[in-house]
Short mmCIF file of C-alpha atoms in Angstrom, two decimals:
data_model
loop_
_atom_site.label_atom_id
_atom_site.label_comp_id
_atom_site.label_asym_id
_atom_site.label_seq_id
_atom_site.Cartn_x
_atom_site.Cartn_y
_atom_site.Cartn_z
CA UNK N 7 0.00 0.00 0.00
CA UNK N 8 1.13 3.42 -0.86
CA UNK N 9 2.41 5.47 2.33
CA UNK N 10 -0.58 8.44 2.55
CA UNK N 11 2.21 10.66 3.14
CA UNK N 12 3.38 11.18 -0.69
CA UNK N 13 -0.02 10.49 -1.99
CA UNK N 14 -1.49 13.69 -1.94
CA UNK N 15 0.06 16.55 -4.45
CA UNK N 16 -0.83 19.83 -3.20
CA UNK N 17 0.16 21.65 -0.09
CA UNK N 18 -1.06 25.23 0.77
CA UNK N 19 -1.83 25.83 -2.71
CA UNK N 20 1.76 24.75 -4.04
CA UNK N 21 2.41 21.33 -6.00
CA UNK N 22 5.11 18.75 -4.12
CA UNK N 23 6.69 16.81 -6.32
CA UNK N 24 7.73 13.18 -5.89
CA UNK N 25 11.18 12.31 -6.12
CA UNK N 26 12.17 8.94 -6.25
CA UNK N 27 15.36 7.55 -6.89
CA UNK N 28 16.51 4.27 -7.79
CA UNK N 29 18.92 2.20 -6.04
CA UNK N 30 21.09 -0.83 -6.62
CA UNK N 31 23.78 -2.86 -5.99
CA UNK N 32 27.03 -0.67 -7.04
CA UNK N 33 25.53 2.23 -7.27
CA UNK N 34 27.94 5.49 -6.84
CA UNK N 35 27.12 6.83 -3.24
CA UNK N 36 26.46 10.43 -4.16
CA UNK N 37 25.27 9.81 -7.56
CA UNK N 38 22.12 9.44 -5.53
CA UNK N 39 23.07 11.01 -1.93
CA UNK N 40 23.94 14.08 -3.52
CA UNK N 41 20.42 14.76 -4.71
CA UNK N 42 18.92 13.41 -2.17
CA UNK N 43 20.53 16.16 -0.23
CA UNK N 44 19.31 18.84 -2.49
CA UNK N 45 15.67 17.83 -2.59
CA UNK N 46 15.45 16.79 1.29
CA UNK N 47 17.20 20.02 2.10
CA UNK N 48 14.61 22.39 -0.09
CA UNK N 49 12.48 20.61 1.57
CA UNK N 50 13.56 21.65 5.22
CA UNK N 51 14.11 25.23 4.59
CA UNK N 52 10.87 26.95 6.04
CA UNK N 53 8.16 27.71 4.04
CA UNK N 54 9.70 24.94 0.89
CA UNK N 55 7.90 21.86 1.58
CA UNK N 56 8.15 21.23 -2.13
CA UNK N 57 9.21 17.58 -2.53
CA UNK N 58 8.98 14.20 -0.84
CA UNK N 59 11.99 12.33 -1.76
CA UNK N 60 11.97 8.58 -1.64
CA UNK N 61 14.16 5.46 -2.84
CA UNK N 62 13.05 2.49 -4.79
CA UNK N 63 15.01 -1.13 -4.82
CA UNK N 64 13.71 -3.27 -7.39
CA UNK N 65 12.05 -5.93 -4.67
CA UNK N 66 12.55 -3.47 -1.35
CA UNK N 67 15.84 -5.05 -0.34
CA UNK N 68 18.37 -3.19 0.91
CA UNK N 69 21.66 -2.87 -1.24
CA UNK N 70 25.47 -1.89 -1.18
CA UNK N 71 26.75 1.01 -2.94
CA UNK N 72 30.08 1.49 -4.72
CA UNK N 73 32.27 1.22 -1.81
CA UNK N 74 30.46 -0.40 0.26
CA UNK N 75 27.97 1.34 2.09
CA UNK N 76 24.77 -0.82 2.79
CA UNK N 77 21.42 1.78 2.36
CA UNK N 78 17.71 0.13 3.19
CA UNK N 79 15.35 1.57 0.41
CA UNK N 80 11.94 3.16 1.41
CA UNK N 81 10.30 0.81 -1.41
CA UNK N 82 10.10 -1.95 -3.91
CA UNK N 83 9.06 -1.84 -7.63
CA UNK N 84 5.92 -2.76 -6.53
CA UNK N 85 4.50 -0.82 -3.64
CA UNK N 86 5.49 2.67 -4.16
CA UNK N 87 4.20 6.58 -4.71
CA UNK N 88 3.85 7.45 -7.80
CA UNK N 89 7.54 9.26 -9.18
CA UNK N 90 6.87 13.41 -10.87
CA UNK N 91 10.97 12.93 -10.87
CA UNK N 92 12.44 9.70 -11.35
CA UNK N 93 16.27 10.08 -10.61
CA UNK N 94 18.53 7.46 -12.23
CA UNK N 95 22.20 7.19 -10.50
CA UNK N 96 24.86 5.78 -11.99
CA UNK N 97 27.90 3.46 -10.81
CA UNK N 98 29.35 0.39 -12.19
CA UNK N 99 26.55 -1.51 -11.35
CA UNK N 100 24.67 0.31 -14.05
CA UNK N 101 26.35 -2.45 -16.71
CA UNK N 102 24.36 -5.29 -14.84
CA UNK N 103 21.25 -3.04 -14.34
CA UNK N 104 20.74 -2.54 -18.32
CA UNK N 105 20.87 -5.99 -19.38
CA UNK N 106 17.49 -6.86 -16.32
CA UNK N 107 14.32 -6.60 -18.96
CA UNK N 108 12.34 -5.87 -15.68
CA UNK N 109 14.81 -3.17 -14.24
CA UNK N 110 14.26 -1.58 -17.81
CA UNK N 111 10.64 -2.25 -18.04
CA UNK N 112 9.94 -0.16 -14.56
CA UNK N 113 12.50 2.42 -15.62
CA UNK N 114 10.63 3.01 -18.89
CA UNK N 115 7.24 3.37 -17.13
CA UNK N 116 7.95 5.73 -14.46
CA UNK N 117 9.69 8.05 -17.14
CA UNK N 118 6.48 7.95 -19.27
CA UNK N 119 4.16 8.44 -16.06
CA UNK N 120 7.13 11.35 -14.91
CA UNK N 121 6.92 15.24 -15.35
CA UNK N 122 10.99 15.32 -15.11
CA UNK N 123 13.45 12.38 -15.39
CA UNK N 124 16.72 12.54 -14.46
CA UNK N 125 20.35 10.65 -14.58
CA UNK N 126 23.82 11.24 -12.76
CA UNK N 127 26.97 9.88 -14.18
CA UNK N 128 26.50 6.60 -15.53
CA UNK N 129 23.22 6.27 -15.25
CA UNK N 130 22.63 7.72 -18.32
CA UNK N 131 23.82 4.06 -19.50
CA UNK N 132 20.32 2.97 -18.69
CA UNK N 133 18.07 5.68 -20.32
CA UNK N 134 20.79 5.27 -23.39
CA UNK N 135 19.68 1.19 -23.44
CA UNK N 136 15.85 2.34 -23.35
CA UNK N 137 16.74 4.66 -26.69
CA UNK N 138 15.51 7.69 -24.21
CA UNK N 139 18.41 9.45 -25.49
CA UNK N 140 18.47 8.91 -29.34
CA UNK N 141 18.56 12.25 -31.16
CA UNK N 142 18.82 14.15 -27.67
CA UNK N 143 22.22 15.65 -26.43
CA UNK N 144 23.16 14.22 -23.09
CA UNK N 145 26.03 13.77 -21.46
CA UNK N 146 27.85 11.54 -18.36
CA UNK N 147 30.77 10.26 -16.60
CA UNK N 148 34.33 11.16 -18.46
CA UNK N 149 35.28 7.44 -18.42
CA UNK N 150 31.37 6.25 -19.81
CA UNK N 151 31.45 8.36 -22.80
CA UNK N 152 32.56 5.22 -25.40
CA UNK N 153 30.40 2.69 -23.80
CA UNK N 154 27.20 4.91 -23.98
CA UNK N 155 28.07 5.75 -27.81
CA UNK N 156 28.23 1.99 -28.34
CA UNK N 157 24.63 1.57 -26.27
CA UNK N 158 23.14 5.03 -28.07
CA UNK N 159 24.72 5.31 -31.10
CA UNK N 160 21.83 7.84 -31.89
CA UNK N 161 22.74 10.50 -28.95
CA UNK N 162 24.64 13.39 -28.85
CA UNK N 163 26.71 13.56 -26.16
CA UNK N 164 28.31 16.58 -25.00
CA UNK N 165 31.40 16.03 -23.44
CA UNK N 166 32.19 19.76 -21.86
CA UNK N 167 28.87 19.78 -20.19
CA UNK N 168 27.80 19.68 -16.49
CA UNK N 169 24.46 18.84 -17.27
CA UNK N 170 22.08 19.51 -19.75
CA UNK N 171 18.17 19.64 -20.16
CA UNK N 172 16.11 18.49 -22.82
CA UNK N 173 12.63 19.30 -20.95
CA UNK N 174 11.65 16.20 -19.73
CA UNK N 175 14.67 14.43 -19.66
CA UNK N 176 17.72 15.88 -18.00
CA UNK N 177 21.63 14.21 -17.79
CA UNK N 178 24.50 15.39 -15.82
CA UNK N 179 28.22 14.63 -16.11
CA UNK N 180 29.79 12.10 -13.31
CA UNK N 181 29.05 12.00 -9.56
CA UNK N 182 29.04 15.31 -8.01
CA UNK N 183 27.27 17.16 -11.52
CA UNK N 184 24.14 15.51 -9.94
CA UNK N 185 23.99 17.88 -7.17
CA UNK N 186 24.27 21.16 -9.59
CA UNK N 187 21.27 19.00 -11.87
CA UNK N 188 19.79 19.16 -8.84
CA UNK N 189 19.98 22.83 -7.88
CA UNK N 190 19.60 23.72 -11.50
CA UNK N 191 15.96 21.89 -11.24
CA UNK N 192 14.67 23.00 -8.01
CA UNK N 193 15.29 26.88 -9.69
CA UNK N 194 13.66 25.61 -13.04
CA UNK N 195 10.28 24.92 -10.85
CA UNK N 196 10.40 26.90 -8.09
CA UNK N 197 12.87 29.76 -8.75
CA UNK N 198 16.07 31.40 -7.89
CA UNK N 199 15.49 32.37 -4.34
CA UNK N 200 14.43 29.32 -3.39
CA UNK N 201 17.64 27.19 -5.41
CA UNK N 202 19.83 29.95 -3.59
CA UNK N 203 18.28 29.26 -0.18
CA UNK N 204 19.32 25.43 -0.92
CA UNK N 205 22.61 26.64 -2.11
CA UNK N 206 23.41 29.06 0.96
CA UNK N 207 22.34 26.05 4.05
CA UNK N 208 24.37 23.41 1.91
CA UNK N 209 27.38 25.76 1.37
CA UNK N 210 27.52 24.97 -2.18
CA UNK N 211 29.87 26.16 -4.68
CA UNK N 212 30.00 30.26 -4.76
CA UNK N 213 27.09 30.24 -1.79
CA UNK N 214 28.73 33.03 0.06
CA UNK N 215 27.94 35.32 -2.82
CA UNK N 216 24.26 34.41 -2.46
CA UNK N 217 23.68 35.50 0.72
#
């Protein structure tokens, strides 16, 4: 059953969005940490209850990441909220994660149910398999950039990029890009005061500027 708590949409008037992010074994820590942070934080700030962030393991198991770090995932493919922004992480375990028909099934459903979907690093690998990326410019992880031409031979990928948006379907450049994705999405719905607010309490990047 879906937790009442992200069912509802609407909150004093303003829209919260969804966010859930997927999770599996070998997945880059703050591939997905990193805008966790940035949603969850936004979030916090007083007066920006704007999103309720969630992750999603494909049967509700808990998993390891990267290097090692075991996380226990909020839910399964088959019991949770329904996703406005599906976040895709990367790591190496991305290479296992494209070749799962189901793992691909789910990912391609969400995305078509999704206002925004988005990947960090290698995770683009997956949304390259689905041919979410054919025609689009993307980009990803330095060291990814010849496997994902030989899974999308049809994308564009932009090495020199931090990130880039194509409306609905946004990709960001390895590990720590997802957090400036992040940012750069919280301003696209909500605005610059409230991306700076996230920026300033996280201490990110030029943040003393901001304030």
């Amino acid at each position: 059953m879906k937790s009442s708590e992200y069912v509802f949409n609407f909150m004093g008037g303003v829209y919260v969005h969804n966010v859930g992010i997927f999770l599996f074994n070998d997945v880059e820590l703050l591939d997905f940490a990193g805008p966790y942070e940035v949603f969850s934080v936004t979030s916090e700030l007083k007066d920006y209850n704007l999103f309720k962030v969630f992750t999603v393991t494909q049967n509700g198991q808990d998993i390891k990441s990267v290097n090692g770090l075991r996380i226990l995932p909020d839910f399964s493919f088959e019991n949770h909220p329904d996703i406005d922004i599906l976040i895709i992480p990367g790591g190496v375990g991305t290479k296992s994660e494209m070749l799962k028909e189901d793992v691909l099934e789910w990912i391609k459903r969400n995305h078509s149910n999704s206002k925004i979907t988005m990947s960090v690093c290698s995770g683009a690998r997956l949304l390259g398999k689905l041919g979410l990326l054919d025609d689009l410019k993307c980009t990803t992880h330095h060291e990814v950039i010849e496997h994902l031409e030989e899974i999308a031979p049809k994308t564009i990928i932009c090495r020199d990029k931090r990130f880039i948006d194509n409306g609905k379907i946004l990709t960001s450049a390895g590990i720590s890009a997802g957090i400036d994705l992040s940012l750069y999405i919280v301003e696209k719905l909500y605005g610059v005061d409230v991306a700076n607010k996230t920026r300033i309490y996280m201490e990110y990047g030029d943040w003393e500027q901001l304030k």
